[in-house]
Amino acid sequence: MAGSGEQGLYSRQLYVLGGGARRLAEAAVLVSGLRGTGAQVAAALVLAGTGRVVLHDSGAVRTGDLSHQFLLGGNDVGQNRAEVSQRALAELNPHVVVAAHTEELSEAFLASFQVVVLTESPLEEQLWIGDFCHVRGICFIVADTKGLAGQLFCDFGEHFVVEDPAEGDPVCAIIQHISQGNPGVVTCIGTEDSHGHLFCDGDLVTFSGVEGMSELNGQKPIPVHVLDAFRLEIGDTSSFSPYCCGGLVLQERLPQVHSYKSLRQALAEPRIQVASPDVLLRSQSLHAAFQALHIFCKEQGHLPRPRARADAERMLELARSLRTQQGLLDEYVVRAFASVSAGDLCPMAAVVGAMAAQEALKAITGKFLPLDQWLYFDALECLELEEAMQLTEEDCAPRGTRYDGQIAVFGATFQEQLGHQKYLVVGAGAIGCELLKNFAMMGLAAGPGGHLTVTDMDTIALSNLHRQLLYRSSDISKPKSVVAAAAIQRMNPDVSVTAHQNEVGPATESLYGDDFFQHLNGVTSALDSMEARTYLENRCVRCLTPLLDSGTEGPRGNVLAMVPFLTKPLEPAGASRDGTFPFCTLRYFPRTIQHTLQWARDEFEGLFQLPAEHVNQFMKDPAFLEQLPAGKALEVLEQVQKSLQERPQNWQDCVCWAHQHWQNCYHNAIVQLLHTFPPEHETSPGIPFWTGDRSCPHPLTFDPDNNTHLQYILATAHLFAKAHKVPPCSDQAATQTILRSTVLPPFLPQEELNIPLAEEQEEVQAPEDHGRLVKLTQDLVQKREELLGGEEVQVPLMEPIHFEKDNDIHVDFITAASNLRAENYGIPPADWLMSKRIAGRIVPAIITTTAAVAGLVCLEVYKLVWGCQDLKCYRNSNLCLSDCLLLRIQPLPPTTYWYGGKEWSCWDHLELQAVGADGKEMTVQEVLDWLQRTYGWSVTMLLHGYTVIYDKEEDEEIQAQQQAQRLSEKLEHAREMRRLELLYVCEGEDAEASNRRPPLLCSLP
């Protein structure tokens, strides 16, 4: 099945929300209140593809809205917020109907919605709408942010069905054995890596493909008891047939029914969800504080004035009265909340708005457990900084600017500091877009001397549009960084930003060198490459530049703060899974759909990419063979010969070739394998060959009326035609006619064919036939000359096709090729979307997670701008929107070690201005003397990377030469770097010090 246009747009989101995502197009959601939080909710729902989103707000745009409502511009001041926001949101997604409503809300109007979200709403309105929605079964959400605190409430009625409560695919394991007994014990391994299963006690499972104990196949779901990482108990199997081989055990997720209280009842009897018990009192205090705020506003007609002590004390009195029957109160939290509750912060709106939008998506799709029922989030630790504690009411008074909401929290002087910042944003993808949007709202780099540099090598693709809000369909194929920079300048014309299209890595150190990093106030990154992430971290450690690293996968996200001398640098990434499997498993003994999909990926490269590349290289210059590894030249030449012999002239030739290749893969190869190892074959007497990790396959018979067979032929012939520059054809009926008239030669299996049975066994390769290599080279050189002499030949002769996960034809081939091989081995097939995700190694993504993560990053930016040197004020964050959980913890302090009789931090390094006595670059001897004079260290070896600059073990003549040379004299590209990092070994150091010494950084003149 080819992917539709909407599948291409929403594919990353479909991997998060599953089949329930298809309900989005029929849903209607009301978002009331279009300031910062409401705008974030509405934008997320529109990008996600909700059928109808109605925006309600009767207020007019104010200048102060521009610091947190990203859908508004300076020219919109005085116009209705809902109407202005509707125009902006309508551009985001043409598949969504976006409407504005500016009148008062009524029961008749509310009745048409599946979900109602209230933001910036007074308590009286929340209560009557909450009562109405509860009775009518309309999912009801309240989301609000005030200063540095946010509130979220959900009521999905008394009978809400959660279709699928968990994230990811159901757990699956490969069966290795099942005992006969009561209880029976299933021995199994995980599907992807031969590690243990991932089942939990009480999981319901079903069985399929079990041979021997076939009574288990097709049974209703049964519970399991986990014995260990490889064994499960499943109940009484004593009367079943003995287990023979094969089979999968699959987790079954059943729908769950949940019941929720109305807002009126939940206010008095709150169920507050917390990430850990130690924050429960804080959340309970915020629950009282938000209620007190509603009372205060009704009494006074306004929010508490920023830093006004009298207003804060009145808020505390009200909160105390509310908590009389409910327990303890954290008075610091209430006072801090009150002192900044008049503030509006874009990062807070991003976090709370994104979490509210995710709850709305749960209401529509039935995917994931909804919030039960209250959640409170705050970043009041920002007020614990010394500078923040000294702020006065005058410092935070409004100035009539777009930043008044931020000034109310941090003061006017801080706002000026924000404008002076210089930041590097690495990546303009989903998180990068949200960061840049927030930076524009905050005024980061919007003042004298401030500047943003954003770099991203990618261009905009269709699949980016559902979660990267700075891009539109008209921007497809344009550079991300350029479009993003232009977009945020429209949001805030004062922002100074430069767009680059470079990778930040060793190849660009002339552009992003030490001097560049040292002049930055901070770096934000959201890289999906572990190698790039590690490089950036090392650069920031070397240059003492703060780094805020973030990432997402589906509904999960994280933020890590790396502050020089204050926090531990980011942990080295573990080895990434690259989808590699043993050769023998892929070629002969696949067990899972992951194996067959990787086999299909290898097929794609071996059929449509490598042959074309080799033919083109040979046609350009036959001498390229001399550069190939020994034993490879003959293989490549045979491939070139085969490709030239198979050159099609028309579509019919392509179909016939695809048909023969189908026969080779899914019939002949299996017949050959069963000829070598028949089903009854034994590895030793009584021990069957086809058991355990090996499933006995069966050959397929081609049927032109079988949809999977036909889809394989159509995709394969299309790709083969494109590789050979032949016009393809999409006429299925014509293709079937060709197939029915094609007669394939009979297949005779080979005798004594070697087949590797384990990863350690490599294919036995015959020694290269030099005579055949010479003869084949001569024949092909002659063929090359004939082709080049022809009048109609096109150069290059072939078109290499690289697999693209967003190309439907490519995924059609992968899906059909994999599922046919899966059928050979009795493996359950994968649908088109799952095949695309696994083969394309796609990371599931959704706008809600990226928006929330970006908001959390920006809260840490505030602390960096303050110049905060108090570790307890920083937070690392772990977010799980599927469970509506947010865990924020203090980063770890930097590690220390002893070297040369002194304690060093992992951030420490030795700085040397490498200017010699003659005003030129220091000699090696001058560096050695400096280390001896400054630290008392006698150096025995000096290195730059793997290059030895000085070695005391050399003879005197070589030592003298080394000591006399300039530091960069023998180092390639060293002069371009301007700053060398040297390693050294000193006399008397022990073996443990080999990797634990402060690096020496030498600045060259």
XYZ file of N, CA and C in Angstrom, residues 398-531:
402
model
N 5.176 47.751 34.811
C 5.071 47.754 33.346
C 5.684 48.999 32.725
N 6.290 48.789 31.546
C 6.931 49.887 30.799
C 6.176 50.221 29.511
N 5.083 49.530 29.253
C 4.359 49.776 28.007
C 5.022 49.129 26.806
N 5.833 48.076 27.017
C 6.525 47.396 25.922
C 5.949 45.996 25.728
N 6.378 45.341 24.671
C 5.941 43.978 24.403
C 6.433 43.006 25.475
N 7.457 43.390 26.232
C 8.057 42.479 27.209
C 7.535 42.691 28.631
N 6.439 43.437 28.808
C 5.968 43.743 30.167
C 5.657 42.479 30.972
N 5.133 41.440 30.303
C 4.833 40.207 31.017
C 6.073 39.541 31.572
N 7.187 39.673 30.887
C 8.457 39.110 31.332
C 9.121 40.021 32.363
N 8.990 41.325 32.173
C 9.524 42.291 33.141
C 8.843 42.126 34.492
N 7.558 41.765 34.493
C 6.831 41.562 35.746
C 7.452 40.460 36.595
N 8.150 39.532 35.952
C 8.779 38.420 36.675
C 10.240 38.709 36.981
N 10.985 39.225 35.991
C 12.436 39.327 36.124
C 12.975 40.751 36.162
N 12.142 41.743 35.916
C 12.600 43.121 35.979
C 13.123 43.649 34.658
N 13.200 44.977 34.561
C 13.585 45.639 33.313
C 15.070 45.456 32.992
N 15.921 45.455 34.008
C 17.359 45.283 33.751
C 17.642 43.908 33.149
N 16.965 42.899 33.656
C 17.121 41.555 33.114
C 16.700 41.520 31.651
N 15.625 42.238 31.313
C 15.175 42.253 29.927
C 16.250 42.827 29.013
N 16.953 43.822 29.486
C 18.056 44.374 28.695
C 19.160 43.336 28.510
N 19.440 42.559 29.564
C 20.459 41.524 29.459
C 20.072 40.465 28.433
N 18.798 40.120 28.393
C 18.330 39.161 27.389
C 18.651 39.642 25.978
N 18.459 40.920 25.753
C 18.707 41.471 24.417
C 20.152 41.413 24.002
N 21.097 41.390 24.968
C 22.529 41.409 24.647
C 23.103 40.022 24.362
N 22.298 38.976 24.527
C 22.823 37.611 24.465
C 23.248 37.187 23.060
N 24.294 36.353 23.030
C 24.755 35.738 21.776
C 24.618 34.235 21.939
N 23.782 33.617 21.099
C 23.506 32.183 21.206
C 23.679 31.488 19.864
N 24.126 30.255 19.942
C 24.170 29.369 18.777
C 23.072 28.332 18.932
N 22.222 28.209 17.940
C 21.167 27.199 17.916
C 21.559 26.168 16.863
N 21.869 24.951 17.314
C 22.304 23.893 16.393
C 21.097 23.020 16.081
N 20.575 23.165 14.886
C 19.404 22.413 14.463
C 18.173 23.282 14.407
N 17.512 23.301 13.247
C 16.259 24.051 13.085
C 15.126 23.098 12.738
N 15.158 21.934 13.391
C 14.078 20.967 13.226
C 12.944 21.264 14.184
N 12.310 20.214 14.709
C 11.119 20.409 15.536
C 11.432 21.209 16.800
N 12.419 20.763 17.583
C 12.771 21.496 18.800
C 13.383 22.842 18.438
N 14.222 22.868 17.416
C 14.858 24.121 17.005
C 13.839 25.189 16.643
N 12.778 24.807 15.927
C 11.721 25.772 15.582
C 11.082 26.345 16.834
N 10.769 25.480 17.785
C 10.130 25.943 19.018
C 11.068 26.831 19.830
N 12.344 26.477 19.867
C 13.312 27.316 20.578
C 13.397 28.698 19.957
N 13.513 28.738 18.644
C 13.636 30.027 17.958
C 12.387 30.873 18.147
N 11.229 30.245 18.100
C 9.976 30.962 18.354
C 9.981 31.551 19.763
N 10.384 30.751 20.739
C 10.440 31.242 22.118
C 11.455 32.363 22.275
N 12.621 32.198 21.653
C 13.655 33.233 21.754
C 13.143 34.561 21.220
N 12.400 34.507 20.100
C 11.851 35.740 19.535
C 10.866 36.385 20.498
N 10.013 35.574 21.119
C 9.035 36.096 22.075
C 9.732 36.692 23.308
N 10.775 36.020 23.786
C 11.486 36.463 24.982
C 12.322 37.713 24.740
N 12.677 37.970 23.475
C 13.565 39.091 23.170
C 15.030 38.720 23.304
N 15.347 37.423 23.252
C 16.742 36.996 23.285
C 17.435 37.480 22.016
N 18.548 38.171 22.179
C 19.310 38.718 21.048
C 18.526 39.777 20.282
N 17.634 40.482 20.981
C 16.849 41.534 20.336
C 17.306 42.919 20.769
N 18.492 43.007 21.358
C 19.009 44.287 21.805
C 20.402 44.538 21.264
N 21.029 45.644 21.648
C 22.367 45.986 21.153
C 23.372 44.886 21.484
N 24.117 44.465 20.454
C 25.158 43.461 20.646
C 24.667 42.043 20.672
N 23.361 41.828 20.736
C 22.833 40.471 20.767
C 22.795 39.849 19.390
N 22.900 38.507 19.332
C 22.840 37.849 18.032
C 22.561 36.357 18.195
N 21.711 35.836 17.314
C 21.464 34.401 17.210
C 22.101 33.879 15.933
N 22.782 32.737 16.043
C 23.261 32.021 14.863
C 22.558 30.681 14.852
N 21.828 30.400 13.795
C 21.141 29.119 13.676
C 21.712 28.379 12.480
N 22.073 27.123 12.684
C 22.639 26.353 11.586
C 21.954 25.004 11.479
N 21.655 24.613 10.255
C 21.033 23.322 9.965
C 21.318 23.001 8.506
N 21.764 21.797 8.233
C 22.105 21.403 6.868
C 20.888 20.962 6.060
N 19.770 20.689 6.724
C 18.612 20.076 6.065
C 17.742 21.089 5.337
N 16.963 20.542 4.421
C 15.907 21.315 3.772
C 14.559 20.822 4.288
N 13.521 21.612 4.073
C 12.195 21.326 4.616
C 11.515 20.252 3.776
N 10.942 19.261 4.466
C 10.216 18.173 3.810
C 8.767 18.173 4.267
N 7.920 17.493 3.506
C 6.490 17.433 3.830
C 6.264 16.915 5.249
N 7.016 15.881 5.640
C 6.798 15.261 6.952
C 7.203 16.170 8.101
N 7.894 17.288 7.820
C 8.260 18.246 8.874
C 7.081 19.130 9.289
N 6.107 19.300 8.411
C 5.136 20.376 8.590
C 4.202 20.171 9.774
N 3.987 18.928 10.203
C 3.010 18.707 11.283
C 3.585 19.026 12.652
N 4.886 19.326 12.739
C 5.451 19.595 14.071
C 6.488 20.714 14.059
N 6.737 21.335 12.928
C 7.741 22.394 12.837
C 7.033 23.657 12.358
N 6.553 24.449 13.346
C 5.542 25.470 13.051
C 6.055 26.681 12.290
N 7.355 26.801 12.111
C 7.872 27.946 11.355
C 7.796 27.722 9.846
N 7.402 26.511 9.421
C 7.444 26.168 8.000
C 6.042 25.957 7.438
N 5.885 26.280 6.145
C 4.633 26.090 5.433
C 4.895 25.221 4.194
N 3.834 24.750 3.578
C 3.998 23.879 2.405
C 4.763 24.569 1.290
N 4.649 25.892 1.198
C 5.380 26.630 0.159
C 6.890 26.662 0.419
N 7.290 26.256 1.636
C 8.716 26.269 1.988
C 9.409 24.941 1.708
N 8.662 23.931 1.261
C 9.260 22.607 1.037
C 10.437 22.720 0.070
N 11.534 22.058 0.439
C 12.811 22.021 -0.297
C 13.698 23.242 -0.040
N 13.208 24.222 0.737
C 14.047 25.369 1.086
C 14.889 25.038 2.323
N 16.009 25.739 2.522
C 16.846 25.474 3.703
C 16.105 25.814 4.993
N 16.128 24.900 5.942
C 15.424 25.116 7.200
C 15.914 26.364 7.919
N 17.218 26.519 8.026
C 17.759 27.623 8.816
C 17.357 28.974 8.231
N 17.353 29.080 6.917
C 17.027 30.351 6.258
C 15.565 30.702 6.491
N 14.683 29.716 6.306
C 13.247 29.960 6.485
C 12.933 30.264 7.951
N 13.575 29.522 8.862
C 13.326 29.732 10.291
C 13.778 31.123 10.727
N 14.940 31.548 10.257
C 15.449 32.869 10.629
C 14.505 33.967 10.152
N 14.014 33.828 8.925
C 13.083 34.835 8.397
C 11.775 34.840 9.189
N 11.327 33.655 9.609
C 10.061 33.555 10.341
C 10.137 34.250 11.694
N 11.225 34.067 12.426
C 11.280 34.689 13.758
C 11.529 36.186 13.657
N 12.119 36.633 12.569
C 12.260 38.081 12.401
C 10.918 38.734 12.106
N 10.008 37.974 11.485
C 8.649 38.505 11.314
C 7.936 38.550 12.666
N 8.213 37.574 13.533
C 7.604 37.567 14.864
C 8.112 38.725 15.711
N 9.411 38.968 15.634
C 10.029 40.052 16.403
C 11.124 40.687 15.558
N 10.821 41.783 14.878
C 11.798 42.399 13.960
C 13.089 42.833 14.636
N 13.106 42.945 15.968
C 14.317 43.393 16.656
C 15.352 42.279 16.834
N 14.945 41.035 16.625
C 15.882 39.920 16.818
C 16.941 39.937 15.720
N 18.197 39.821 16.129
C 19.316 39.744 15.186
C 19.664 38.270 15.003
N 19.561 37.783 13.780
C 19.766 36.348 13.530
C 20.450 36.144 12.193
N 21.361 35.165 12.168
C 22.047 34.768 10.937
C 21.827 33.282 10.724
N 21.478 32.909 9.495
C 21.228 31.506 9.163
C 22.435 30.902 8.467
N 22.867 29.727 8.940
C 23.928 28.961 8.301
C 23.381 27.605 7.878
N 24.036 26.985 6.927
C 23.659 25.640 6.478
C 24.838 24.683 6.653
N 25.484 24.775 7.806
C 26.697 23.996 8.052
C 26.489 22.994 9.169
N 27.241 21.923 9.100
C 27.359 21.015 10.227
C 28.363 21.615 11.202
N 28.110 21.462 12.492
C 29.092 21.880 13.491
C 29.943 20.655 13.795
N 31.121 20.622 13.233
C 31.983 19.454 13.370
C 33.405 19.787 13.000
N 34.275 18.776 12.969
C 35.695 19.021 12.663
C 35.910 19.749 11.341
N 35.059 19.480 10.352
C 35.250 20.086 9.031
C 34.946 21.581 9.022
N 34.253 22.092 10.041
C 33.877 23.515 10.048
C 34.521 24.274 11.201
N 35.630 23.756 11.728
C 36.269 24.433 12.859
C 36.881 25.775 12.467
N 37.124 25.965 11.173
C 37.610 27.282 10.753
C 36.519 28.332 10.903
N 35.259 27.904 10.844
C 34.131 28.823 11.010
C 33.663 28.858 12.459
N 33.544 27.680 13.069
C 33.099 27.580 14.462
C 34.278 27.151 15.327
N 35.255 28.038 15.420
C 36.450 27.743 16.193
C 36.306 28.150 17.646
N 37.403 28.054 18.373
C 37.375 28.399 19.795
C 36.945 29.841 20.012
N 37.419 30.735 19.170
C 37.078 32.145 19.333
C 35.572 32.350 19.191
N 34.958 31.641 18.240
C 33.510 31.738 18.029
C 32.775 31.269 19.281
N 33.125 30.102 19.804
C 32.437 29.539 20.962
C 32.661 30.379 22.217
N 33.867 30.931 22.377
C 34.168 31.690 23.585
C 33.408 33.004 23.656
N 32.946 33.492 22.503
C 32.183 34.737 22.498
C 30.681 34.506 22.635
N 30.269 33.246 22.760
C 28.854 32.939 22.928
C 28.476 32.973 24.402
N 27.228 33.336 24.663
C 26.688 33.217 26.022
C 26.106 31.831 26.277
N 25.805 31.114 25.197
C 25.268 29.770 25.360
C 24.994 29.113 24.022
N 24.809 27.794 24.082
C 24.505 26.975 22.905
C 23.293 26.112 23.245
N 22.353 26.006 22.320
C 21.254 25.047 22.462
C 21.342 24.056 21.313
N 21.064 22.806 21.622
C 21.153 21.785 20.574
C 20.037 20.774 20.747
N 19.627 20.195 19.620
C 18.664 19.093 19.608
C 19.088 18.162 18.480
N 20.233 17.518 18.667
C 20.840 16.701 17.623
C 20.401 15.248 17.751
N 20.162 14.584 16.611
C 19.793 13.173 16.657
C 20.983 12.267 16.385
N 22.148 12.840 16.155
C 23.365 12.056 15.946
C 24.197 12.068 17.219
N 24.510 10.876 17.728
C 25.303 10.789 18.947
C 26.707 11.348 18.723
N 27.230 11.127 17.533
C 28.563 11.627 17.222
C 28.595 13.153 17.231
